Amino acid sequence: MNYQVNEKGYYGEFGGAYIPEMMVPNIEELSSRYLEIINSYDFRQEFVDLLKNYAGRPSPLYLAKRLSEKYQSNIYLKREDLNHTGSHKINNTIGQILVAKKLGKHRIIAETGAGQHGLATATVCALMGLKCIVYMGAVDVERQAPNVKKMRMLGAEVIPALSGNQTLKDATNEAMRDWINNPVDTHYIIGSVVGPHPYPDMVARFQSVISEEIRWQLDEQTGRENPTRVIACVGGGSNAAGAFYHFLDQEDVELIGVEAAGKGIETQETAATLTLGSPGVLHSSRSILMQTRDGQIAEPYSISAGLDYPGIGPMHAHLFKTKRARYIWATDDEVLDSALELTQLEGIIPALESAHALAALKKIHLKPGEVTVVNISGRGDKDMETYLKHFGY
Amino acid sequence: MNNRINKLFQEKKEGILSVYFTAGYPNLDDTIPMIQALQSNGVDLIEIGMPFSDPIADGPVIQHSSLIALQNGMSVSKLFDQLKNIRQSVEIPLILMGYINPVLQYGVDAFCQKCSEIGIDGLIIPDLPLTVYEEEFKTIFEAHNLHNIFLITPQTSEERIRTIDQASTGFIYMVSSNATTGAKATVSDFQKDYFERVNSLSLNNKRLIGFGISNAETFRNACQYASGAILGSAFVKALDGPGTLDLKVSGFINSIVIKS
């Protein structure tokens, strides 16, 4: 089975580039040049150097002893939370800012949910001296205030998206409209493995450093490259794409994605796309999405702004359909419990998004002797207000 | 089979006035009276907007009208119900304009079948790319005598314009500027160059200019460079406020086409 994108930009039946004509020149330019750019010697040099010396990679792979003891198994944490800017998002923004420079663009736009991608974009724009505009749902501007302040301090302009539920989907709409209005000098740094081809593939390649490292780190620590399973949260699915990437063809490795069920999959307030969705086109790619029977996109909900999205990357839709990966869900309450558990057992405050991956530990049967890697995609600083509200400290 | 769009472009060589409105806005049941009023006020071609929750190619005015229309209960099936007998009173060409996802959910075959039963002449689906259209949709559209209208923009290369011209059967929708709908436009030198450049290509298909055409002056200017022009956001905006639908429609059309 082939899990990679084909030459037409599809993963099985999912993917493609359902773009308005106004976006065609930019997408064609990117499609025809991204592989040549990211495979070039110069690019590799600069990318690897920045990941190491700027972002602080490799991120540690840490055997969580007390957590392992509790679940009577071996649990390793991939510490993407320790990257510069506090999440895996920096892997992609470093890659894309270098692509943007090669394409001669000097204005950068991005969408953001939790603010982690916006922050990572604002950061690399400061680093490269490029103008940065970040679209963020007005609700998210409110609930992720610390990241908004950081982005502004970094020199980015943060524009609240006022349509829809004023969350990630709406921010993405606004960023796409900006690109239509500014087709010449602008590069759109999409933050997840969503959007038209070649974005899902390009972002997955930049994030694949996560699983590349897991393999050699695990080998170094345990003498085997393949764990029993890898668990990651999925909204659009970029950290999961990165954590799964080098295991896709290792069929003995179980891959588990955890969606945000919000207040429960039986309620209207949920973002469990693969669990509840059906095939359709959102944000220029054919994937699985939450929608009405009439094809209107549903308004999602999750406590976690980064997973509050009614679609999912086409790569995940394909992994779901082919059953290469299994997708489960966790509710807001389960996620809060798991966040507190990690905090008090291991001294690591995870992002709400990453706590979804941790919640899976209670939902699957871990056996002694098995090795489970949980991707801790980001740190919890930005979520302190939510945590404090719920835990009452 | 002759299509009303082809007939229009054969009979009228200049000053074609095309108007867009969002079905279900301002009220759910305005669709039929709106089409009738547009026809009786001399509009040549109507684009009926099928509202979508996430219209990425549209600016704030059409986003807002789409949201209200959806809140009013508009849907593809509802619209088809409303349009069922439209050909008993309306002769001018009708085009449906909307995004691909609601069409996919309705089912492409069933959708085209309905269009053909009603007497729809063409479709504008901005996020249906040329390649996907040709591979998956073209045969179905053609079987139902539906023209698929493609867009070109100032950034579209000459090579691609020619490919689109080859694939087009009704007319080409010439987007006036690099913008989502409803942007303010004047005919700048840049646009003049673009319009003249396209005219010099001797394309097979006629063009209508849209996006940013908002008043008599921009309409008249656009008509100098194409067979006519399309008004969308400006018309939708004119539907705000008090007054009967008939008065708003006639007031708007009279403000665009100054009777000589």
XYZ file of C-alpha atoms in Angstrom:
653
model
C 0.000 0.000 0.000
C 1.238 3.446 -0.861
C 0.554 6.121 1.734
C 2.339 8.970 -0.006
C 0.860 11.568 -2.283
C 0.747 10.697 -6.011
C 1.935 12.915 -8.871
C -1.516 14.478 -9.173
C -1.576 15.490 -5.532
C -3.884 12.788 -4.202
C -3.692 10.316 -1.335
C -6.000 7.643 -2.704
C -9.249 9.494 -3.379
C -8.349 12.429 -1.125
C -6.360 15.598 -1.732
C -6.084 17.569 -4.961
C -6.252 21.310 -5.429
C -9.832 22.629 -5.555
C -8.727 26.203 -5.895
C -10.346 29.221 -7.467
C -8.621 30.476 -10.606
C -7.239 33.405 -8.605
C -4.987 31.019 -6.661
C -3.799 29.000 -9.651
C -0.568 30.905 -10.441
C 0.679 30.667 -6.839
C -0.270 27.023 -6.376
C 1.182 26.013 -9.736
C 4.406 27.801 -8.937
C 4.621 26.024 -5.601
C 3.647 22.616 -7.016
C 6.193 22.781 -9.762
C 9.035 23.977 -7.546
C 8.674 22.713 -3.975
C 10.391 19.347 -4.436
C 13.304 20.770 -6.354
C 13.710 23.472 -3.693
C 13.454 21.277 -0.605
C 15.705 18.600 -2.078
C 18.414 21.068 -3.028
C 21.720 20.964 -1.171
C 21.528 24.634 -0.104
C 18.070 24.227 1.292
C 18.934 21.055 3.237
C 21.985 22.743 4.758
C 20.066 25.773 5.913
C 17.007 23.819 7.079
C 19.010 21.332 9.130
C 21.155 24.096 10.590
C 18.149 26.148 11.686
C 16.350 23.116 13.132
C 19.414 22.293 15.191
C 20.881 25.611 16.191
C 17.802 27.813 16.171
C 14.878 25.559 17.065
C 16.906 23.304 19.366
C 16.413 19.949 17.647
C 16.586 17.067 18.126
C 13.801 17.231 20.659
C 14.271 14.653 23.416
C 12.605 11.254 23.426
C 11.937 10.722 27.100
C 10.968 7.524 28.895
C 8.220 8.710 31.235
C 8.895 6.415 34.186
C 6.064 7.277 36.533
C 3.544 7.381 33.697
C 4.871 4.012 32.475
C 4.525 2.603 35.944
C 0.952 3.765 36.205
C -0.010 2.152 32.892
C 2.226 -0.904 33.401
C 3.947 -0.424 30.073
C 6.748 1.595 28.476
C 5.689 5.094 27.509
C 8.047 7.438 25.721
C 7.267 11.095 25.183
C 8.478 12.878 22.070
C 9.137 16.331 23.456
C 8.077 18.692 20.650
C 6.997 21.016 23.461
C 10.674 21.756 24.051
C 11.224 23.245 20.610
C 11.713 26.978 20.245
C 8.258 28.648 20.354
C 6.894 25.677 22.276
C 5.517 23.294 19.688
C 6.179 21.248 16.559
C 4.915 24.123 14.406
C 8.388 25.636 14.085
C 9.568 22.636 11.972
C 7.149 23.616 9.224
C 7.538 27.379 9.427
C 11.326 27.155 9.125
C 10.891 24.985 6.047
C 8.277 27.200 4.450
C 10.015 30.499 5.139
C 13.051 29.129 3.287
C 10.792 28.080 0.401
C 9.182 31.548 0.395
C 12.612 33.152 0.167
C 13.580 30.937 -2.764
C 10.343 31.954 -4.479
C 11.222 35.608 -3.927
C 8.208 36.403 -1.732
C 8.519 39.110 0.891
C 5.104 39.155 2.522
C 3.992 36.189 4.643
C 0.474 35.309 5.722
C -0.710 32.536 8.026
C -3.808 31.263 9.804
C -3.692 30.113 13.368
C -5.960 28.379 15.867
C -4.165 27.983 19.173
C -1.700 30.620 18.098
C 1.193 28.137 17.998
C 1.452 28.225 14.225
C 0.956 31.981 14.179
C 3.690 32.338 16.767
C 6.038 30.031 14.856
C 5.345 32.002 11.670
C 5.826 35.399 13.347
C 9.091 34.049 14.763
C 10.620 32.975 11.459
C 9.424 36.216 9.835
C 11.289 38.175 12.493
C 14.286 35.939 11.896
C 14.230 36.593 8.152
C 13.022 40.197 8.271
C 9.796 39.510 6.358
C 6.420 41.165 6.829
C 3.973 38.887 8.655
C 0.177 38.920 8.843
C -1.603 36.319 10.966
C -5.336 35.617 10.738
C -6.850 34.275 13.917
C -10.486 33.649 14.837
C -11.746 36.368 17.172
C -12.715 33.710 19.751
C -9.198 32.294 19.652
C -7.647 35.758 19.961
C -9.502 35.881 23.254
C -8.743 32.382 24.577
C -5.089 32.285 23.508
C -4.195 35.822 24.524
C -0.545 35.176 25.519
C 0.302 33.964 22.004
C -1.366 37.014 20.465
C 0.823 39.293 22.557
C 3.926 37.355 21.587
C 3.070 37.554 17.886
C 2.579 41.300 18.130
C 5.848 41.731 20.004
C 7.541 39.795 17.200
C 6.258 42.399 14.782
C 3.374 40.463 13.232
C 0.006 41.972 12.541
C -2.741 39.794 14.061
C -6.080 40.210 12.293
C -9.129 38.728 14.058
C -11.435 36.700 11.773
C -15.007 37.692 12.502
C -16.971 35.231 10.350
C -18.480 31.860 11.378
C -17.595 30.559 14.838
C -14.549 32.829 14.695
C -12.102 29.961 15.052
C -9.522 28.136 12.907
C -11.763 27.453 9.899
C -12.675 31.118 9.654
C -9.069 32.226 10.057
C -8.154 29.907 7.171
C -10.902 31.421 4.980
C -9.530 34.902 5.668
C -5.954 33.885 4.910
C -7.075 32.404 1.587
C -8.934 35.621 0.750
C -5.822 37.611 1.576
C -3.819 35.454 -0.826
C -6.395 36.002 -3.578
C -6.091 39.751 -2.993
C -2.273 39.664 -2.908
C -1.232 37.128 -5.537
C 2.214 38.398 -6.435
C 4.442 39.136 -3.444
C 2.850 36.885 -0.812
C 3.485 33.350 0.418
C 0.842 31.647 2.510
C 2.419 29.476 5.222
C -0.335 26.953 5.925
C 0.163 25.487 9.389
C -1.156 22.004 8.912
C -1.317 19.155 6.403
C -4.450 20.717 4.909
C -5.176 22.983 1.945
C -4.534 22.380 -1.751
C -1.729 20.167 -3.012
C 1.239 20.556 -2.506
C 0.664 21.855 1.034
C -0.295 18.559 2.714
C 2.782 16.850 1.297
C 5.132 19.767 1.862
C 4.064 20.259 5.485
C 4.238 16.500 6.169
C 7.792 16.425 4.810
C 8.869 19.294 7.078
C 7.222 17.639 10.083
C 8.641 14.199 9.240
C 11.739 15.115 11.232
C 9.693 14.049 14.291
C 9.461 10.376 13.289
C 12.945 10.418 11.779
C 14.286 11.321 15.207
C 12.007 8.928 17.081
C 13.491 6.025 15.099
C 17.136 6.690 15.899
C 16.433 7.859 19.421
C 14.459 4.727 20.194
C 17.171 2.604 18.639
C 19.750 4.357 20.792
C 17.718 3.863 23.971
C 16.156 0.439 23.424
C 17.991 -1.176 20.536
C 14.906 -1.165 18.300
C 13.772 1.485 15.825
C 10.090 0.599 15.827
C 7.829 1.120 18.809
C 4.634 -0.890 19.284
C 2.612 2.222 18.566
C 2.742 5.973 18.028
C -0.003 8.236 19.354
C -0.610 11.845 18.291
C -3.497 14.288 18.412
C -5.154 15.359 15.148
C -6.865 18.588 14.198
C -5.639 19.296 10.686
C -3.084 16.638 11.530
C 0.413 18.067 11.129
C 2.078 16.733 14.275
C 0.483 13.328 13.664
C 1.661 13.399 10.044
C 5.184 14.107 11.274
C 5.079 11.476 14.009
C 3.652 8.818 11.636
C 5.671 9.654 8.512
C 8.651 7.292 8.763
C 6.467 4.532 10.233
C 3.881 4.513 7.448
C 5.564 1.632 5.664
C 6.456 -0.142 8.919
C 3.203 -2.026 9.105
C 4.057 -3.546 12.503
C 3.859 -0.102 14.097
C 0.346 0.808 15.190
C -0.547 4.438 14.431
C -3.214 6.134 16.518
C -4.632 9.609 15.963
C -6.770 11.237 18.627
C -9.485 13.682 17.608
C -11.122 16.318 19.759
C -14.595 15.151 20.770
C -15.323 18.428 22.585
C -18.379 17.882 24.768
C -18.962 14.446 23.242
C -19.497 12.930 19.808
C -23.238 12.674 20.462
C -23.445 16.471 20.893
C -23.230 19.276 18.328
C -20.196 20.620 20.173
C -17.437 18.449 18.831
C -14.564 18.395 16.367
C -14.228 14.613 15.840
C -14.011 14.862 12.059
C -13.168 11.291 11.043
C -15.566 9.850 13.590
C -18.495 11.976 12.416
C -17.610 13.314 8.986
C -18.109 12.370 5.359
C -16.167 13.041 2.124
C -16.232 16.570 0.757
C -14.162 19.595 -0.207
C -13.015 22.172 2.341
C -10.126 24.610 2.035
C -9.297 23.390 -1.438
C -8.798 19.697 -0.851
C -11.027 16.669 -0.972
C -10.997 15.003 2.402
C -13.377 14.027 5.174
C -15.203 16.835 6.918
C -18.045 17.580 9.273
C -20.919 18.932 7.250
C -24.681 19.119 6.951
C -26.547 16.920 4.463
C -26.711 19.968 2.233
C -22.922 20.293 2.137
C -22.557 23.295 4.430
C -19.539 23.040 6.684
C -20.404 22.379 10.320
C -19.149 24.712 13.024
C -16.869 22.610 15.218
C -16.098 22.930 18.901
C -13.229 21.863 21.128
C -11.691 23.194 24.329
C -8.469 23.125 22.355
C -8.228 25.922 19.799
C -5.673 23.978 17.767
C -8.036 21.050 17.148
C -11.193 23.108 16.712
C -11.467 22.383 12.985
C -14.187 20.607 10.946
C -11.773 19.083 8.423
C -8.635 16.965 8.462
C -5.664 16.596 6.141
C -6.247 14.305 3.120
C -3.355 12.083 4.183
C -5.233 11.205 7.381
C -8.486 10.646 5.484
C -6.548 8.127 3.393
C -4.886 6.452 6.396
C -8.343 6.220 7.982
C -9.962 4.774 4.878
C -7.190 2.230 4.326
C -7.166 1.480 8.068
C -3.398 2.036 8.213
C -4.016 4.321 11.168
C -6.720 4.157 13.798
C -8.487 7.325 14.902
C -10.132 7.621 18.276
C -11.419 10.611 20.205
C -11.202 12.226 23.617
C -13.609 14.664 25.260
C -12.681 17.966 26.893
C -13.058 16.410 30.352
C -10.883 13.399 29.561
C -8.271 15.723 28.139
C -8.176 17.934 31.223
C -7.680 14.843 33.423
C -4.817 13.641 31.268
C -3.161 17.057 31.234
C -3.207 17.136 35.015
C -1.962 13.551 35.199
C 1.114 14.287 33.086
C 1.770 17.491 34.968
C 1.760 15.770 38.363
C 3.434 12.512 37.387
C 6.164 13.855 35.138
C 6.393 17.585 35.783
C 5.395 18.449 32.219
C 2.462 20.770 31.527
C 1.263 19.794 28.043
C -0.748 21.870 25.588
C -4.453 21.015 25.518
C -3.948 19.637 22.005
C -1.228 17.236 23.147
C -3.300 16.186 26.151
C -5.690 14.579 23.626
C -2.894 12.189 22.664
C -2.288 11.439 26.349
C -5.988 10.722 26.901
C -5.610 7.776 24.517
C -3.558 5.959 27.173
C -6.772 5.348 29.104
C -8.610 4.153 26.011
C -6.308 1.495 24.652
C -4.994 -1.565 26.370
C -1.272 -1.175 26.974
C 0.610 -4.374 27.690
C 3.804 -4.780 29.688
C 6.782 -4.933 27.364
C 5.116 -2.798 24.689
C 6.658 0.501 23.692
C 4.304 3.422 23.122
C 5.489 6.802 21.863
C 3.201 9.743 22.609
C 3.897 12.913 20.686
C 3.775 15.878 23.053
C 3.191 18.415 20.277
C 3.288 21.519 22.429
C 3.592 22.984 25.874
C 0.789 24.245 28.050
C 1.853 27.832 28.759
C -0.739 29.210 26.377
C -3.464 27.164 28.089
C -2.777 28.235 31.676
C -5.920 30.329 31.841
C -8.083 27.352 30.829
C -6.266 25.023 33.224
C -6.524 27.420 36.132
C -10.209 27.939 35.477
C -10.873 24.191 35.519
C -8.552 23.086 38.269
C -9.052 26.117 40.470
C -5.447 26.616 41.543
C -29.505 21.974 -28.730
C -29.314 25.717 -28.533
C -28.440 27.178 -25.194
C -29.868 30.553 -24.101
C -26.374 31.817 -23.269
C -25.129 31.266 -26.832
C -28.275 32.902 -28.191
C -27.733 35.968 -26.000
C -24.131 36.424 -27.137
C -25.152 35.953 -30.780
C -27.876 38.562 -30.559
C -26.288 41.128 -28.264
C -22.732 42.144 -29.021
C -22.240 44.818 -26.410
C -23.473 46.150 -23.096
C -24.687 42.810 -21.752
C -25.842 43.322 -18.183
C -25.489 40.338 -15.903
C -26.612 40.484 -12.286
C -25.765 38.171 -9.382
C -27.889 37.671 -6.317
C -27.689 35.241 -3.417
C -30.689 32.913 -3.339
C -32.485 33.193 -0.010
C -31.381 36.760 0.646
C -32.816 38.992 1.962
C -35.745 36.568 2.370
C -36.064 32.867 1.675
C -38.884 33.299 -0.844
C -37.445 36.228 -2.800
C -35.926 33.988 -5.481
C -38.774 34.022 -8.014
C -39.875 37.675 -7.618
C -36.191 38.666 -7.798
C -35.596 36.844 -11.086
C -38.819 38.233 -12.550
C -37.991 41.784 -11.487
C -34.470 41.532 -12.905
C -35.860 40.283 -16.217
C -38.539 42.954 -16.471
C -35.942 45.654 -15.767
C -33.935 44.593 -18.789
C -31.206 42.441 -17.253
C -29.755 40.098 -19.882
C -28.374 37.301 -17.751
C -28.849 36.238 -14.133
C -26.439 34.467 -11.834
C -28.268 32.791 -8.993
C -25.919 32.363 -6.053
C -26.202 29.135 -4.077
C -25.098 30.174 -0.587
C -22.158 28.346 0.991
C -20.885 28.509 4.555
C -17.247 29.137 3.563
C -17.129 31.198 0.372
C -13.387 31.838 0.054
C -13.554 33.717 -3.258
C -16.108 36.189 -1.912
C -15.749 39.425 -0.036
C -17.757 40.582 3.000
C -21.015 41.543 1.212
C -21.599 38.141 -0.387
C -20.313 36.321 2.705
C -22.922 38.165 4.725
C -25.759 37.528 2.278
C -24.787 33.841 2.163
C -24.864 33.574 5.932
C -28.316 35.188 6.125
C -29.591 33.018 3.267
C -28.447 29.867 5.054
C -30.001 31.071 8.291
C -33.207 31.667 6.331
C -33.147 27.986 5.373
C -31.826 28.100 1.815
C -30.305 24.898 0.448
C -29.698 23.362 -2.961
C -32.896 21.289 -2.767
C -34.920 24.256 -1.556
C -33.620 26.338 -4.446
C -34.483 23.633 -6.970
C -38.012 23.511 -5.532
C -38.384 27.260 -5.904
C -37.091 27.259 -9.469
C -39.261 24.365 -10.609
C -41.584 26.448 -12.811
C -39.309 29.402 -13.501
C -39.296 28.848 -17.253
C -43.022 29.581 -17.394
C -42.261 33.249 -16.749
C -38.567 33.803 -17.453
C -36.806 33.590 -20.796
C -33.355 35.049 -20.162
C -30.385 32.776 -19.475
C -29.957 31.603 -15.887
C -26.697 30.507 -14.344
C -26.189 28.891 -10.958
C -23.118 30.039 -9.085
C -21.762 28.339 -6.017
C -19.053 26.247 -4.445
C -18.278 22.632 -5.211
C -19.052 20.963 -1.876
C -22.849 21.405 -1.843
C -22.899 20.168 -5.471
C -20.891 17.067 -4.514
C -23.205 16.334 -1.591
C -26.284 16.682 -3.807
C -24.606 14.357 -6.291
C -23.185 15.720 -9.542
C -25.477 13.636 -11.772
C -28.611 14.459 -9.835
C -27.584 18.121 -9.674
C -27.102 18.419 -13.436
C -30.298 16.484 -14.087
C -32.253 18.985 -11.960
C -30.582 21.954 -13.656
C -31.567 20.611 -17.010
C -35.191 19.940 -15.950
C -35.488 23.498 -14.649
C -33.846 25.105 -17.646
C -30.570 26.288 -16.128
C -28.074 27.239 -18.843
C -24.757 27.272 -17.082
C -22.762 26.924 -13.899
C -20.021 28.944 -12.267
C -18.182 26.949 -9.613
C -15.075 28.910 -8.636
C -13.425 26.060 -6.728
C -13.917 23.479 -9.460
C -10.564 23.524 -11.228
C -10.235 23.042 -14.960
C -8.448 19.686 -14.738
C -10.968 18.153 -12.352
C -13.794 19.531 -14.493
C -12.414 17.935 -17.617
C -11.734 14.576 -15.985
C -14.821 14.164 -13.858
C -17.549 16.658 -14.724
C -17.414 17.624 -18.371
C -19.296 14.655 -19.815
C -22.121 15.069 -17.316
C -22.377 18.838 -17.851
C -22.446 18.446 -21.613
C -25.049 15.691 -21.492
C -27.337 18.194 -19.781
C -26.527 21.120 -22.077
C -24.908 23.046 -19.228
C -22.081 25.468 -19.898
C -19.333 25.585 -17.317
C -18.106 29.160 -17.055
C -14.407 29.564 -16.240
C -12.715 32.566 -14.711
C -9.539 34.306 -15.785
C -7.675 36.926 -13.736
C -4.916 39.470 -14.384
C -2.448 36.782 -13.245
C -3.646 34.117 -15.676
C -0.939 33.334 -18.201
C -1.632 33.609 -21.918
C -1.115 29.879 -22.300
C -3.689 29.140 -19.629
C -6.145 31.681 -21.050
C -5.942 29.791 -24.341
C -6.508 26.461 -22.606
C -9.524 27.917 -20.788
C -10.810 29.364 -24.057
C -10.630 25.895 -25.618
C -12.516 24.396 -22.685
C -15.179 27.127 -22.547
C -18.504 26.926 -24.324
C -20.579 29.834 -22.994
C -18.437 32.829 -22.202
C -15.354 33.604 -20.123
C -15.740 35.378 -16.795
C -12.998 37.944 -16.695
C -12.154 38.859 -13.104
C -11.271 42.548 -13.203
C -8.588 42.616 -10.544
C -6.695 40.545 -8.026
C -9.456 40.408 -5.533
C -12.318 38.638 -3.878
C -15.778 39.871 -4.899
C -16.954 43.304 -3.851
C -13.580 45.011 -3.927
C -13.654 48.619 -5.004
C -12.547 49.005 -8.572
C -11.856 51.687 -11.056
C -10.453 50.929 -14.454
C -6.791 51.557 -13.746
C -4.051 51.531 -16.357
C -3.067 48.107 -15.100
C -6.556 46.746 -15.728
C -6.782 48.533 -19.072
C -3.589 46.766 -20.151
C -4.974 43.448 -18.974
C -8.315 43.922 -20.758
C -6.570 44.989 -23.973
C -4.080 42.133 -23.719
C -6.940 39.620 -23.477
C -8.830 41.289 -26.331
C -5.775 41.039 -28.559
C -5.720 37.241 -28.152
C -8.691 36.800 -30.530
C -10.331 34.226 -28.306
C -13.218 32.045 -29.440
C -15.332 32.974 -26.450
C -16.860 36.317 -25.555
C -16.060 37.804 -22.171
C -17.980 39.432 -19.368
C -16.079 41.457 -16.798
C -16.906 40.987 -13.144
C -15.637 41.791 -9.626
C -15.651 45.446 -8.623
C -18.283 46.635 -11.113
C -20.502 48.734 -8.906
C -22.053 51.705 -10.710
C -22.882 53.241 -14.085
C -19.323 54.439 -14.619
C -17.558 51.144 -13.879
C -20.208 49.284 -15.892
C -19.743 51.587 -18.897
C -15.963 51.319 -18.680
C -16.028 47.538 -18.437
C -18.353 47.363 -21.448
C -15.703 49.061 -23.580
C -13.441 46.052 -23.111
C -15.871 43.131 -23.203
C -19.357 42.089 -24.299
C -20.680 43.253 -20.989
C -20.244 43.144 -17.252
C -21.449 41.431 -14.109
C -22.729 43.169 -11.004
C -22.804 41.198 -7.767
C -21.870 42.741 -4.449
C -23.158 46.187 -5.409
C -26.579 44.720 -6.190
C -26.666 42.577 -3.045
C -25.803 45.669 -1.026
C -28.601 47.605 -2.726
C -31.106 45.068 -1.399
C -30.480 46.319 2.149
C -32.831 48.765 3.718
C -36.514 49.617 3.299
C -38.670 49.491 0.162
C -40.246 46.774 -1.938
C -38.115 44.306 -3.826
C -39.431 45.659 -7.157
C -38.460 49.213 -6.289
C -35.011 48.227 -5.088
C -34.355 46.213 -8.241
C -35.621 48.897 -10.637
C -33.835 51.633 -8.677
C -30.551 49.750 -8.878
C -30.789 48.781 -12.550
C -31.757 52.342 -13.511
C -28.704 53.622 -11.682
C -26.467 51.333 -13.766
C -27.974 51.612 -17.209
C -28.599 55.244 -17.966
C -31.377 55.215 -20.549
C -30.401 57.254 -23.580
